[in-house]
XYZ file of C-alpha atoms in Angstrom:
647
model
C 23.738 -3.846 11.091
C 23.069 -1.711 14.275
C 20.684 1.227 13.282
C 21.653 3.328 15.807
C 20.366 6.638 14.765
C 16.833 5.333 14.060
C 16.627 3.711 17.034
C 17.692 6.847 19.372
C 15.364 8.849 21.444
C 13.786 12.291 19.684
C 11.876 14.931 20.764
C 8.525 16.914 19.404
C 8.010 19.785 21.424
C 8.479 18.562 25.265
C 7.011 15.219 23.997
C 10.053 12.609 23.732
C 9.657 9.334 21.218
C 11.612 6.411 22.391
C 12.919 6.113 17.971
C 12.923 7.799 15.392
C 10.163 5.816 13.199
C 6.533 7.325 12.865
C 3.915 5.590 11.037
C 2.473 8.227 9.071
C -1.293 8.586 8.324
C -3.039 5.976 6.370
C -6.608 5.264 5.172
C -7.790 2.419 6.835
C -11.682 2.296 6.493
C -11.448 0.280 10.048
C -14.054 2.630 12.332
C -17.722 2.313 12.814
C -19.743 4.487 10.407
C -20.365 7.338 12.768
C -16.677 7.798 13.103
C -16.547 6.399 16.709
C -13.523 4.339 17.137
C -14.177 0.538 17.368
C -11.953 -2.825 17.943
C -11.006 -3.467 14.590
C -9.507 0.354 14.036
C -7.520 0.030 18.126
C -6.188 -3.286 17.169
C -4.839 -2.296 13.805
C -2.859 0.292 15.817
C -2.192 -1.419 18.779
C -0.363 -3.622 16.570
C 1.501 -1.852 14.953
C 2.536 0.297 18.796
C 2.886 -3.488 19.805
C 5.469 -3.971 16.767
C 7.902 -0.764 18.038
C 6.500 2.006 16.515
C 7.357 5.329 18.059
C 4.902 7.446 16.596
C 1.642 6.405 15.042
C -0.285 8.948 13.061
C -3.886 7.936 13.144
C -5.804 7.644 9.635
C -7.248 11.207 8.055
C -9.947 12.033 10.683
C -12.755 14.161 9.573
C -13.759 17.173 11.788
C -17.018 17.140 10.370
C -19.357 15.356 8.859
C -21.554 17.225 6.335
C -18.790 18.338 4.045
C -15.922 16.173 5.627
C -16.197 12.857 5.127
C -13.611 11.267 2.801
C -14.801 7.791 3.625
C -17.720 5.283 4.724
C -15.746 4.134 7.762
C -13.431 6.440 8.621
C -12.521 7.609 12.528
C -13.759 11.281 13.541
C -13.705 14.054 16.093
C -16.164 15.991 15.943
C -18.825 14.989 18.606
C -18.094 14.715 22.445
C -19.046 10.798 21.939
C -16.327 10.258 19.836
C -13.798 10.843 22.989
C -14.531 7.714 24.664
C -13.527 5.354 21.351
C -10.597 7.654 21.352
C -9.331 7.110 24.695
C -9.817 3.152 24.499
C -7.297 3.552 21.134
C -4.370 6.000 23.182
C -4.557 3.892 25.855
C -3.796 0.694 23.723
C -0.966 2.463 21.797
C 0.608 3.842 24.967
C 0.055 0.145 26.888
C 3.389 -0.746 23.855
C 5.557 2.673 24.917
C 4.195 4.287 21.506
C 2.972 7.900 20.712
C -0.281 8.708 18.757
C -1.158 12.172 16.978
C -4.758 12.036 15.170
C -4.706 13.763 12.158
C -7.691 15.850 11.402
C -8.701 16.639 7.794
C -10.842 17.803 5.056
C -10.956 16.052 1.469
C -12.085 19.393 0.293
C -12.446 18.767 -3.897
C -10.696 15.835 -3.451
C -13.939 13.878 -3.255
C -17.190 13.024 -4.279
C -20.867 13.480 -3.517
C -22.007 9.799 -2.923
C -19.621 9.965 0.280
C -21.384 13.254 1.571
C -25.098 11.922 0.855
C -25.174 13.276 -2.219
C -24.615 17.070 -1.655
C -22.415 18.733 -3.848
C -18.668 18.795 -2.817
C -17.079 22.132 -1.297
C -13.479 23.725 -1.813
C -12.001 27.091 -1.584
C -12.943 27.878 -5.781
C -14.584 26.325 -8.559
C -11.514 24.171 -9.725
C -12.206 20.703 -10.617
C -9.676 17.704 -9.369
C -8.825 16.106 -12.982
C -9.170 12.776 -10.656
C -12.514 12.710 -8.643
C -14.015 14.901 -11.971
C -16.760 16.861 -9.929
C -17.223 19.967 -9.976
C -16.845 21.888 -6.393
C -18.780 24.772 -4.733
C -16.697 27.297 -3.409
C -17.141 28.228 0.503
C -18.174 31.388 1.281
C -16.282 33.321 3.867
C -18.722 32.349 6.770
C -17.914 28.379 5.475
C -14.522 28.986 6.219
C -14.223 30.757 9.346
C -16.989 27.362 10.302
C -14.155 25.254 9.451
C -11.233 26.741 11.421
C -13.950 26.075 14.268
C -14.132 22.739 13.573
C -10.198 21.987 13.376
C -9.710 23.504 16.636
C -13.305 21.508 18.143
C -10.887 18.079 16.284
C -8.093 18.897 18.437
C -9.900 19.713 21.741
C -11.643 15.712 21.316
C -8.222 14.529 20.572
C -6.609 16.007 23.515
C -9.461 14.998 25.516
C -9.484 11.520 24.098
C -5.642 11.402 25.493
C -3.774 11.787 21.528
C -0.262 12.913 22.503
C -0.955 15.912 19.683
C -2.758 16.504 16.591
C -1.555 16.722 12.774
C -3.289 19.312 10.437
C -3.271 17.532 6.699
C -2.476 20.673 4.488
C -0.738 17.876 1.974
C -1.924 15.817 -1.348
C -4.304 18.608 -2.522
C -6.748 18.244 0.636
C -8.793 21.193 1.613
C -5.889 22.975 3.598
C -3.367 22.579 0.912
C -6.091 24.161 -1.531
C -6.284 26.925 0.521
C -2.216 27.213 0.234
C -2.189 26.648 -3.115
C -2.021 28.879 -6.005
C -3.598 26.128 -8.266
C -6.455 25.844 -6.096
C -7.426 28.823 -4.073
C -8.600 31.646 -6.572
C -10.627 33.364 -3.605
C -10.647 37.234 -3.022
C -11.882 37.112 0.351
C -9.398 37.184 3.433
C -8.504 33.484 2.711
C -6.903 33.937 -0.538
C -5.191 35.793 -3.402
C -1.617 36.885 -1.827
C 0.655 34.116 -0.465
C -0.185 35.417 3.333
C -3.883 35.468 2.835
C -3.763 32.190 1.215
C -1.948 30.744 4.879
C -4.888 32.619 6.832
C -6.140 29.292 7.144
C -3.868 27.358 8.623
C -2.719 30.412 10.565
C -6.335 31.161 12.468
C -6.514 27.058 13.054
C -3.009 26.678 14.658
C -3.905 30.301 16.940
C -6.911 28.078 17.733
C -5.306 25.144 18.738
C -2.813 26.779 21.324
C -5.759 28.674 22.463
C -7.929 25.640 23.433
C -5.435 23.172 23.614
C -2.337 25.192 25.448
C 1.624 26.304 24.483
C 2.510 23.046 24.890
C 0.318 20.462 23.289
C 2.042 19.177 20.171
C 0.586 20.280 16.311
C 2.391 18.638 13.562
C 1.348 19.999 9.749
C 1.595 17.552 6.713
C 2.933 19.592 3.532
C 3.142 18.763 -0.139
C 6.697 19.772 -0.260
C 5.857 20.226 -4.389
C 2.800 19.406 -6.171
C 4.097 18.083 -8.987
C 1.507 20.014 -11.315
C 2.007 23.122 -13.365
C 0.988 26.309 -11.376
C 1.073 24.668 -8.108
C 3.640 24.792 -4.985
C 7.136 24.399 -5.617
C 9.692 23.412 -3.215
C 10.334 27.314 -3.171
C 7.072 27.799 -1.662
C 6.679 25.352 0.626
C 10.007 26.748 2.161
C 8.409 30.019 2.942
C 5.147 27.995 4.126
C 7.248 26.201 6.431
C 8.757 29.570 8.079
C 5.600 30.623 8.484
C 3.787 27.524 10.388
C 7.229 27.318 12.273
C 6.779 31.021 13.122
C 2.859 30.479 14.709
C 4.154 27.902 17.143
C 3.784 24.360 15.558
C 6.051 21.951 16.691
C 7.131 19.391 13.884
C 6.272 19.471 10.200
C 5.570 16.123 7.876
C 7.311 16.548 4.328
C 5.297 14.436 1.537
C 4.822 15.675 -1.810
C 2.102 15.614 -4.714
C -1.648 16.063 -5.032
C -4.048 13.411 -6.490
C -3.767 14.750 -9.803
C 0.028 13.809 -9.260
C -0.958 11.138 -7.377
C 2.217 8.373 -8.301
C 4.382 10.937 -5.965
C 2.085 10.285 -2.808
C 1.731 6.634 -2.628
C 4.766 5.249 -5.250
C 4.444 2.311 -7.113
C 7.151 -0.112 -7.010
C 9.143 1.539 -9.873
C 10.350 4.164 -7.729
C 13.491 3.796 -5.758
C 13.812 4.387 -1.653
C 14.954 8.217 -0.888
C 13.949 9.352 -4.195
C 12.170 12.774 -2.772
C 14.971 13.564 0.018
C 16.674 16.445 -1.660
C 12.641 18.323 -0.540
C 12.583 17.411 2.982
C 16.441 18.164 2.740
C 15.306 21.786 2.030
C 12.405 22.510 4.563
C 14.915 21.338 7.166
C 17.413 23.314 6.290
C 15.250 26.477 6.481
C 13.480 25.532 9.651
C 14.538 24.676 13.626
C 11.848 22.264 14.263
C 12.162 18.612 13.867
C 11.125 17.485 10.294
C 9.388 14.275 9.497
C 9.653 12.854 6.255
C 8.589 9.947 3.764
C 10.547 8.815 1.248
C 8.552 5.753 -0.304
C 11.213 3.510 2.978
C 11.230 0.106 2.919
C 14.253 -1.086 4.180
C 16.012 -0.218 7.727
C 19.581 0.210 6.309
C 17.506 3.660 3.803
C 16.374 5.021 6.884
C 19.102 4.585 8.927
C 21.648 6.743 5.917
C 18.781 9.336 5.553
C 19.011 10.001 9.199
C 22.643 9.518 8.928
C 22.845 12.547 6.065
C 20.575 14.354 8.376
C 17.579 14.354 5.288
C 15.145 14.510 8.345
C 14.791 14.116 11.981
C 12.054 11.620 12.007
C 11.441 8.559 9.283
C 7.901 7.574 8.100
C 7.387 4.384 7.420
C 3.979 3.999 6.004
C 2.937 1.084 3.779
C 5.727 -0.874 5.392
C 4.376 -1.146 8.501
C 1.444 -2.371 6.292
C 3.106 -5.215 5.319
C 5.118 -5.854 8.686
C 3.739 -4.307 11.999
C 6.996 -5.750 13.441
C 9.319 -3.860 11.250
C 10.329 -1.721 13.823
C 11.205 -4.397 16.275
C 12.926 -6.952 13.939
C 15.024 -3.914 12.626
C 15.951 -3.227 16.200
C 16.563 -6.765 17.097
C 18.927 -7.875 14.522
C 16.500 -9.619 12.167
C 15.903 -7.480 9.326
C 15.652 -10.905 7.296
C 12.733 -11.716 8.494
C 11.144 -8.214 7.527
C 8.293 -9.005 5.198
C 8.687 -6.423 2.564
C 6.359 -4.542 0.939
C 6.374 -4.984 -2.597
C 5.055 -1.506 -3.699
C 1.606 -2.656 -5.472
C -0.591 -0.129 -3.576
C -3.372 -2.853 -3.557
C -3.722 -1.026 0.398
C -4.966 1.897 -1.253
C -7.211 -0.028 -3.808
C -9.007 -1.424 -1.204
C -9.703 1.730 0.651
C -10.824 3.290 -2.977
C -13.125 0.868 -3.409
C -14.792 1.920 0.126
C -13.621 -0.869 2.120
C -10.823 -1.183 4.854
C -7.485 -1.282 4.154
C -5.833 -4.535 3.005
C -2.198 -5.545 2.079
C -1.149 -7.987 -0.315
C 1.682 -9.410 1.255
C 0.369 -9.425 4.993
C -3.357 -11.106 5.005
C -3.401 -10.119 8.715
C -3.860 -6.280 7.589
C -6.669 -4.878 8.294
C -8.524 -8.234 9.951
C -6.335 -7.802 13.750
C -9.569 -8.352 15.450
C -10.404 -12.010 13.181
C -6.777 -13.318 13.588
C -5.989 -11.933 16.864
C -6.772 -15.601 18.904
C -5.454 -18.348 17.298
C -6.077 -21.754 18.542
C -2.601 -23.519 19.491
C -3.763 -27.330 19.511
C -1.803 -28.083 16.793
C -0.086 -30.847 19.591
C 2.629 -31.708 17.231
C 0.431 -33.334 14.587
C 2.117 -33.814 10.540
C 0.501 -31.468 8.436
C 1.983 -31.766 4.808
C 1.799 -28.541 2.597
C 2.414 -29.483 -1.219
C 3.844 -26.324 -3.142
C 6.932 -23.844 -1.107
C 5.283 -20.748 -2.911
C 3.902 -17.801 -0.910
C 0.550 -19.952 -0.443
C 2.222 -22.898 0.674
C 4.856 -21.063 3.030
C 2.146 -18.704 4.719
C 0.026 -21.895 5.430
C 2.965 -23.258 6.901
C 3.561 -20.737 9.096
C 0.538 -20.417 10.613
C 0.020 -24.325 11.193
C 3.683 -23.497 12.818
C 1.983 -20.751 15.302
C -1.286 -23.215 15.659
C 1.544 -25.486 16.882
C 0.887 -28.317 14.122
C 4.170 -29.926 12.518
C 4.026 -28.959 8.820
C 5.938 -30.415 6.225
C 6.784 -28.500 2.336
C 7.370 -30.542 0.230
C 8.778 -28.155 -3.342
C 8.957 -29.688 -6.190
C 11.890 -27.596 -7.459
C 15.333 -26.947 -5.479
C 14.555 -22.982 -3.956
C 11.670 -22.062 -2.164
C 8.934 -18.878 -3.864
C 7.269 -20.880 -5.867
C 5.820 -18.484 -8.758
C 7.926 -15.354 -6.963
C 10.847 -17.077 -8.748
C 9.657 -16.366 -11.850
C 7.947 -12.897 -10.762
C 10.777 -11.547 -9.498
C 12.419 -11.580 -12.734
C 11.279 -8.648 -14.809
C 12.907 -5.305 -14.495
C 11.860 -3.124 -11.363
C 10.829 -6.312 -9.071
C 14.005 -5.887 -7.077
C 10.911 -5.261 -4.060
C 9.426 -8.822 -4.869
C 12.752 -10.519 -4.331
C 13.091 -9.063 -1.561
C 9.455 -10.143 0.469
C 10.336 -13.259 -1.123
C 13.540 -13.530 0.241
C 12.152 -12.136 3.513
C 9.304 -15.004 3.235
C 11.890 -17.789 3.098
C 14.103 -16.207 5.933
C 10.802 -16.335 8.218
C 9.821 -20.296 7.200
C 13.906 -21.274 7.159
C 14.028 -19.970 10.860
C 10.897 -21.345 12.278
C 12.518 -24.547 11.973
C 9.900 -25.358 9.537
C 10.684 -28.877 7.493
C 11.307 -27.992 4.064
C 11.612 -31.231 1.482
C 13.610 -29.272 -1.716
C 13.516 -31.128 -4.964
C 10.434 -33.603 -3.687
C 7.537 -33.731 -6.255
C 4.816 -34.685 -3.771
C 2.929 -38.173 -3.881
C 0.023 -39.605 -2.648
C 3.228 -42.157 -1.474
C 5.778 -39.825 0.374
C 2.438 -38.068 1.514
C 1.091 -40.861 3.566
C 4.911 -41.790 4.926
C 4.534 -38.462 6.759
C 1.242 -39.515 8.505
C -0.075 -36.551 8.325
C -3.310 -35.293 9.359
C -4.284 -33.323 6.370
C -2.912 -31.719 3.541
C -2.599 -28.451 2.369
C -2.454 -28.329 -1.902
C -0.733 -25.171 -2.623
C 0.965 -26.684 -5.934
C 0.334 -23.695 -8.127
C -0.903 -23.299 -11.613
C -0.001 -24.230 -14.804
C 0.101 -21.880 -17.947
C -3.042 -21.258 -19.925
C -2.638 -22.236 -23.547
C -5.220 -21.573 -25.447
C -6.536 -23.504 -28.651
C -5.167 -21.130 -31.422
C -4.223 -21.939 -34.726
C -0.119 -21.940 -34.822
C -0.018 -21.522 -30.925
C 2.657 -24.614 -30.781
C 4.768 -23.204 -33.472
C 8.253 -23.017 -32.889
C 8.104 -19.607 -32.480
C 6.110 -19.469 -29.720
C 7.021 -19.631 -25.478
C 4.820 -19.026 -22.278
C 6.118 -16.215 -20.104
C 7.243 -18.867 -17.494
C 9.263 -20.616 -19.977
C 11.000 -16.912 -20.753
C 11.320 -15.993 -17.264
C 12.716 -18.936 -15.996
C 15.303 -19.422 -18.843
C 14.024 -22.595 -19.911
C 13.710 -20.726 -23.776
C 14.551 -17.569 -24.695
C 13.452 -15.578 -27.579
C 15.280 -15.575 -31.117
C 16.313 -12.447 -32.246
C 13.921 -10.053 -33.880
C 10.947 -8.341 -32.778
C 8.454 -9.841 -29.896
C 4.265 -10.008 -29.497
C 3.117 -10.584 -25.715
C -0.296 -12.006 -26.180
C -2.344 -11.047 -22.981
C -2.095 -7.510 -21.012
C -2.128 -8.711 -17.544
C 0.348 -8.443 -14.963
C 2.798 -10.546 -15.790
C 2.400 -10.267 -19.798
C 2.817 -6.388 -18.953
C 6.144 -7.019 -16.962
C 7.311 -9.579 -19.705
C 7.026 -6.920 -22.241
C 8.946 -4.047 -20.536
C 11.494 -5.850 -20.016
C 12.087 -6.832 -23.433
C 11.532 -3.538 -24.230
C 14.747 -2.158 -21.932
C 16.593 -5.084 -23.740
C 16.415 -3.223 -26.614
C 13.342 -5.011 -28.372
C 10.442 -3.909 -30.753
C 7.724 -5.006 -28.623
C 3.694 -4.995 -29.190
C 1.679 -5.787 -26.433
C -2.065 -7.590 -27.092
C -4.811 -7.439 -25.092
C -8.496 -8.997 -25.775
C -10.041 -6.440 -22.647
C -10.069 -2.852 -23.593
C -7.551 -2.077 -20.764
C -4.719 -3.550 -19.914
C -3.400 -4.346 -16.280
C -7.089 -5.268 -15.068
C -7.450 -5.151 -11.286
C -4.015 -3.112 -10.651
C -4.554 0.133 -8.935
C -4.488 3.143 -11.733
C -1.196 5.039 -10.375
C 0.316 1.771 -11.184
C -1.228 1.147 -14.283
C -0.559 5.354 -15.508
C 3.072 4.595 -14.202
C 3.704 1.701 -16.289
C 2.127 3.271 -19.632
C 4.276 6.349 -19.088
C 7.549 3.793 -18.945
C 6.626 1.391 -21.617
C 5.283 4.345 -24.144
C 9.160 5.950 -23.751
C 10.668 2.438 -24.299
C 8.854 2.569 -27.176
C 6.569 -0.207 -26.582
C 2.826 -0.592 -28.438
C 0.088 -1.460 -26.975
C -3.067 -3.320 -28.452
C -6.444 -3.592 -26.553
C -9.633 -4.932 -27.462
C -8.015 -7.404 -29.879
C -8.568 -11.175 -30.137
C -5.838 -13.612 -31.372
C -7.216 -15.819 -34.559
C -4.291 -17.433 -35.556
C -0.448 -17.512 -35.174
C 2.526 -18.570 -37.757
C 6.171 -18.259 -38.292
C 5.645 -14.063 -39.096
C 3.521 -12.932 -36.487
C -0.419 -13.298 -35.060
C -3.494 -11.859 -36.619
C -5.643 -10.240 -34.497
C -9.737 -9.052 -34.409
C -11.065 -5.956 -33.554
C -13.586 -6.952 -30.448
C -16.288 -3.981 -31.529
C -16.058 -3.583 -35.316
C -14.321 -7.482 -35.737
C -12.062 -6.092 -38.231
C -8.591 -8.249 -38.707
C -5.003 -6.938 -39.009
C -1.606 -8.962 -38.727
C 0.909 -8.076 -36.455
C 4.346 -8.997 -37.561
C 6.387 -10.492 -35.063
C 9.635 -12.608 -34.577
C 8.654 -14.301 -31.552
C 5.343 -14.655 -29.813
C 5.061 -14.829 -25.766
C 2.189 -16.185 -24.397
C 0.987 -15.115 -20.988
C -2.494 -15.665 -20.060
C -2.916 -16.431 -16.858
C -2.318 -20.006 -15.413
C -5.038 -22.694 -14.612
C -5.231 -24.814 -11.243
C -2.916 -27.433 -10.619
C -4.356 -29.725 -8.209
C -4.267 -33.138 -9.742
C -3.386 -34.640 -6.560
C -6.395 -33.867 -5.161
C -8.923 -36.505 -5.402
C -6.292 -39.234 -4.861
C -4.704 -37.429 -1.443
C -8.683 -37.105 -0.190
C -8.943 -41.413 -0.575
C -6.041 -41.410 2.106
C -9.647 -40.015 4.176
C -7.940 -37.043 6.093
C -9.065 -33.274 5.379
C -7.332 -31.644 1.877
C -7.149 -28.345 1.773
C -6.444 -26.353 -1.808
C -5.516 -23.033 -1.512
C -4.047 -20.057 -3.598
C -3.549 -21.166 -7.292
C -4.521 -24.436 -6.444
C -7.650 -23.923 -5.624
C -8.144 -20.263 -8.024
C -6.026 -18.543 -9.750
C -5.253 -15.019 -8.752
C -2.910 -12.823 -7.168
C -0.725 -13.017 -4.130
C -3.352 -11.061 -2.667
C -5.833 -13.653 -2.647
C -3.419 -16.677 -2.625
C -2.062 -15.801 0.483
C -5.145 -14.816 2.895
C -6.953 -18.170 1.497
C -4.134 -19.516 2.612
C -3.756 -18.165 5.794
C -7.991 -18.344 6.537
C -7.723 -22.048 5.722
C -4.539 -22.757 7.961
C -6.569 -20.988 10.722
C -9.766 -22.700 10.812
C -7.779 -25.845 10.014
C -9.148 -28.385 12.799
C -10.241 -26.240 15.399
């Protein structure tokens, strides 16, 4: 379809966009320590300008550094050096006919002492985030009126750096919004108690800005159009906050929602539908004139083209998206939405930046590493290349021995590309995996790509290909441990449930093993109407997945009805069930059960591998094949190996 409203020209201020799609802020981790801007951090933008963009909103930029800093590598302006780094990154972006704001921020509570060298963290009162579980220092008066000076110092570097405009974050319970918020500001001074004072804030720093900056210099302000927590903003307040900021001269305001204490309504895991938050930025436009900027958790063009239709917004932000596609933009326009790769709503992006390293995506191993897979090496010269397994290792390899210019051949054992998406795909609420799957087969169908459906691989129809190495991406195969009963009749692996090969017998239904895909096998028994308990031998289940994820799931599963078991071991299985042991006091129970599902993980399949190396050309296992884990890991060993592949 044409998507002619997002697609059309807009306007911030006197500043026009050339669409309507703005890549709203993100973490990225990608800057040099000191905050100064570096390669890594401009190309991660530049590709993203490159991919059609029309407004990129840079990651949260501290304004200063002894209080401010939310992350080890994260960019900053608040030093005249920085301006230089800043200038290199504008004039990248505008090199692709994109905009750039810099948002400038304070974590505020939101953070903890190890990032700020140990001092103790600062907000406007002594109120705790339930999340980061330190306890603040309030700012004295003098603090504050410090910290509008810094916001305004932020903006003057940006300008001076060449940003188009600047975005204040008062959103997801960051130091402005705890000044706005009831919850959060409990001050008496001239920066809280009534609704005005608590706006004083964000009032002195926008007079400020036009000040230094002039009438005309764009300010954007990011709102939590509702906190999602009792005793903090309400859509009916942010309303009146949005008058306001309107009122002292901003020029476009950025609707999100939720603090980190409500933290599944700022970054949604993949239960939550597109568009599910409209009805707020709905609201603030209505009651405003300025343009309005919006999220609303978009990953498809055809959402963002009816929310602009209904007139939800003015502007569309399209944040972990571009994550997973930098091109998004561009396909959309061109006509081959297809070939989006989705994102699939794991939040694995923001994992990585929690765990103080740059941002990461699991469906795009390019994320985040623009500088190391920015010059590939095209002497591929038509050479064979066979690739053994169409699943998201094997098809990413493919592609990029397709860009290197090599001739790869899949060869898929089964009649569909995916691989183990065919089977993921499956539970309830993975309509977003289908769809990067989907998007994943549209890309390899169109290279022109050979594809050899329904072709177990040999070491014979190998060598017919003459090729000049091989790339094992055959999978894994399911783990079965040695348990008493564990072949009963009784018993199934996930794969063999998901795929339809056997199905369970009426009755009630024991997962054994809390990991991804035993958690997804369980809910959706559990919306079929199942009694369902859930075993796990770790005392957590859903190991590795980020915890707004994990939280969302639990909060499902516990209405479905669904029980969960952790730190239990499986001794034995029969015809009525498993008995477990207690890991710390190795106490045994039974847990009665009509079926039993087994999903443990899967072990390498790569039996292939020592014969295909006697042929004496390079083999190559990657993803599954070579170690099991997610699609995270299968597909950027995929892609590293497919890169460095005879160089």
């Amino acid at each position: 379809m044409a998507f002619t409203k997002l697609f059309e020209e807009g306007k911030i201020g006197k500043l026009t966009l050339k669409n309507r799609v703005v890549m709203p802020a993100m973490g990225v981790g990608l800057a040099e320590p000191d905050g100064h801007a570096n390669e890594h951090i401009i190309r991660y933008y530049e590709e993203r300008a490159r991919g059609g963009v029309g407004l990129i909103i840079t990651e949260v930029t501290r304004v200063e550094p002894m209080y401010g800093t939310a992350c080890p590598c994260q960019l900053g302006a608040y030093k005249l050096s920085h301006i230089t780094g800043i200038q290199r990154l504008t004039d990248r972006v505008h090199r692709h006919g994109a905009r750039i704001f810099m948002q400038l921020h304070h974590p505020g509570r939101e953070n903890h002492a190890i990032q700020i060298e140990g001092r103790q963290i600062v907000a406007p009162s002594e109120v705790m985030c339930k999340v980061c579980q330190e306890m603040p220092r309030a700012l004295s008066t003098e603090e504050v009126e410090g910290l509008v000076k810094a916001f305004v110092n932020g903006a003057v570097i940006a300008k001076a750096g060449g940003m188009d405009g600047v975005e204040l974050h008062g959103a997801h319970g960051y130091l402005l919004n705890e000044f706005m918020s009831p919850y959060t500001n409990k001050r008496e001074d001239k920066y809280g108690g009534s609704f005005e004072k608590r706006l004083t804030i964000m009032q002195e720093i926008i007079a400020g800005i036009r000040e230094q900056c002039g009438p005309d210099y764009p300010i954007s302000v990011r709102i939590s159009a509702d906190e999602f927590v009792d005793g903090g903003l309400k859509i009916e307040d942010t309303v009146e906050i949005a008058k306001c900021l309107e009122s002292w001269g901003i020029n476009v305001i950025n609707v999100s929602t939720g603090i980190y204490e409500s933290s599944t309504t700022i970054v949604e895991p993949a239960s939550f539908a597109q568009g599910w938050k409209k009805h707020l930025a709905l609201a603030i436009k209505g009651a405003v004139s300025i343009p309005v900027i919006a999220v609303n958790n978009i990953k498809e063009p055809s959402v963002a083209e009816t929310l602009l239709e209904e007139g939800v917004c003015d502007f569309i932000g399209v944040a972990r998206a571009n994550l997973a596609d930098p091109e998004w933009s561009r396909k959309a326009e061109c006509g081959k939405e297809a070939e989006i790769n989705r994102c699939i709503g794991c939040l694995n992006c923001f994992g990585a930046i929690g765990a103080n390293g740059h941002i990461k995506c699991t469906v795009n191993p390019r994320c985040g590493r623009e500088v190391e897979f920015d010059k590939i090496n095209r002497n591929g010269d038509g050479r064979t290349v066979a690739v053994i397994g169409g699943g998201p290792a094997g098809m990413e390899a493919a592609l990029t021995l397709k860009e290197r210019g090599f001739k790869p051949v899949i060869f898929e054992k089964e009649n569909v590309l995916g691989g183990q998406l065919n089977l993921a795909d499956k539970p309830v609420l993975k309509d977003k995996l289908g769809a990067y799957k989907n998007g994943l087969i549209a890309r390899v169908e169109n290279s022109g790509i050979e594809v050899r459906l329904g072709t177990e691989a040999t070491v014979e129809n190998v060598k017919d290909v003459d090729p000049v190495g091989v790339f094992l991406t055959s999978g894994g195969t399911p783990i079965i441990p040695p348990i008493p009963g564990i072949d009963g009749s009784n018993v199934i692996t996930a794969e063999e449930f998901l795929s339809g090969a056997k199905d369970v017998k009426d009755g009630s239904v024991v997962v054994i093993g809390g990991g991804n895909t035993g958690m997804e096998v369980a809910e959706t028994l559990c919306y079929k109407g199942r009694e369902v308990t859930l075993v796990e031998m770790l005392d957590q289940i859903g190991r590795g997945l980020y915890p707004s994820v994990l939280v969302d799931y639990i909060t499902r599963v516990t209405k479905q009805g669904e029980k969960i078991c952790t730190g239990q071991k499986v001794l034995s299985v029969d015809d009525k069930g498993i008995v477990i042991q207690s890991t710390k006091d190795h106490t045994e129970a039974r847990v009665d059960a009509d079926n039993v599902i087994v999903a443990l993980g899967v072990k390498s399949e790569n039996a292939l591998l020592k014969p295909l190396k006697e042929l004496g050309i390079p083999v190559l296992a990657a993803g599954d094949a070579n170690v099991p884990g997610r699609i995270m890991e299968a597909t950027l060993d995929a892609v590293n190996l497919a890169y460095g592949f005879m160089e």
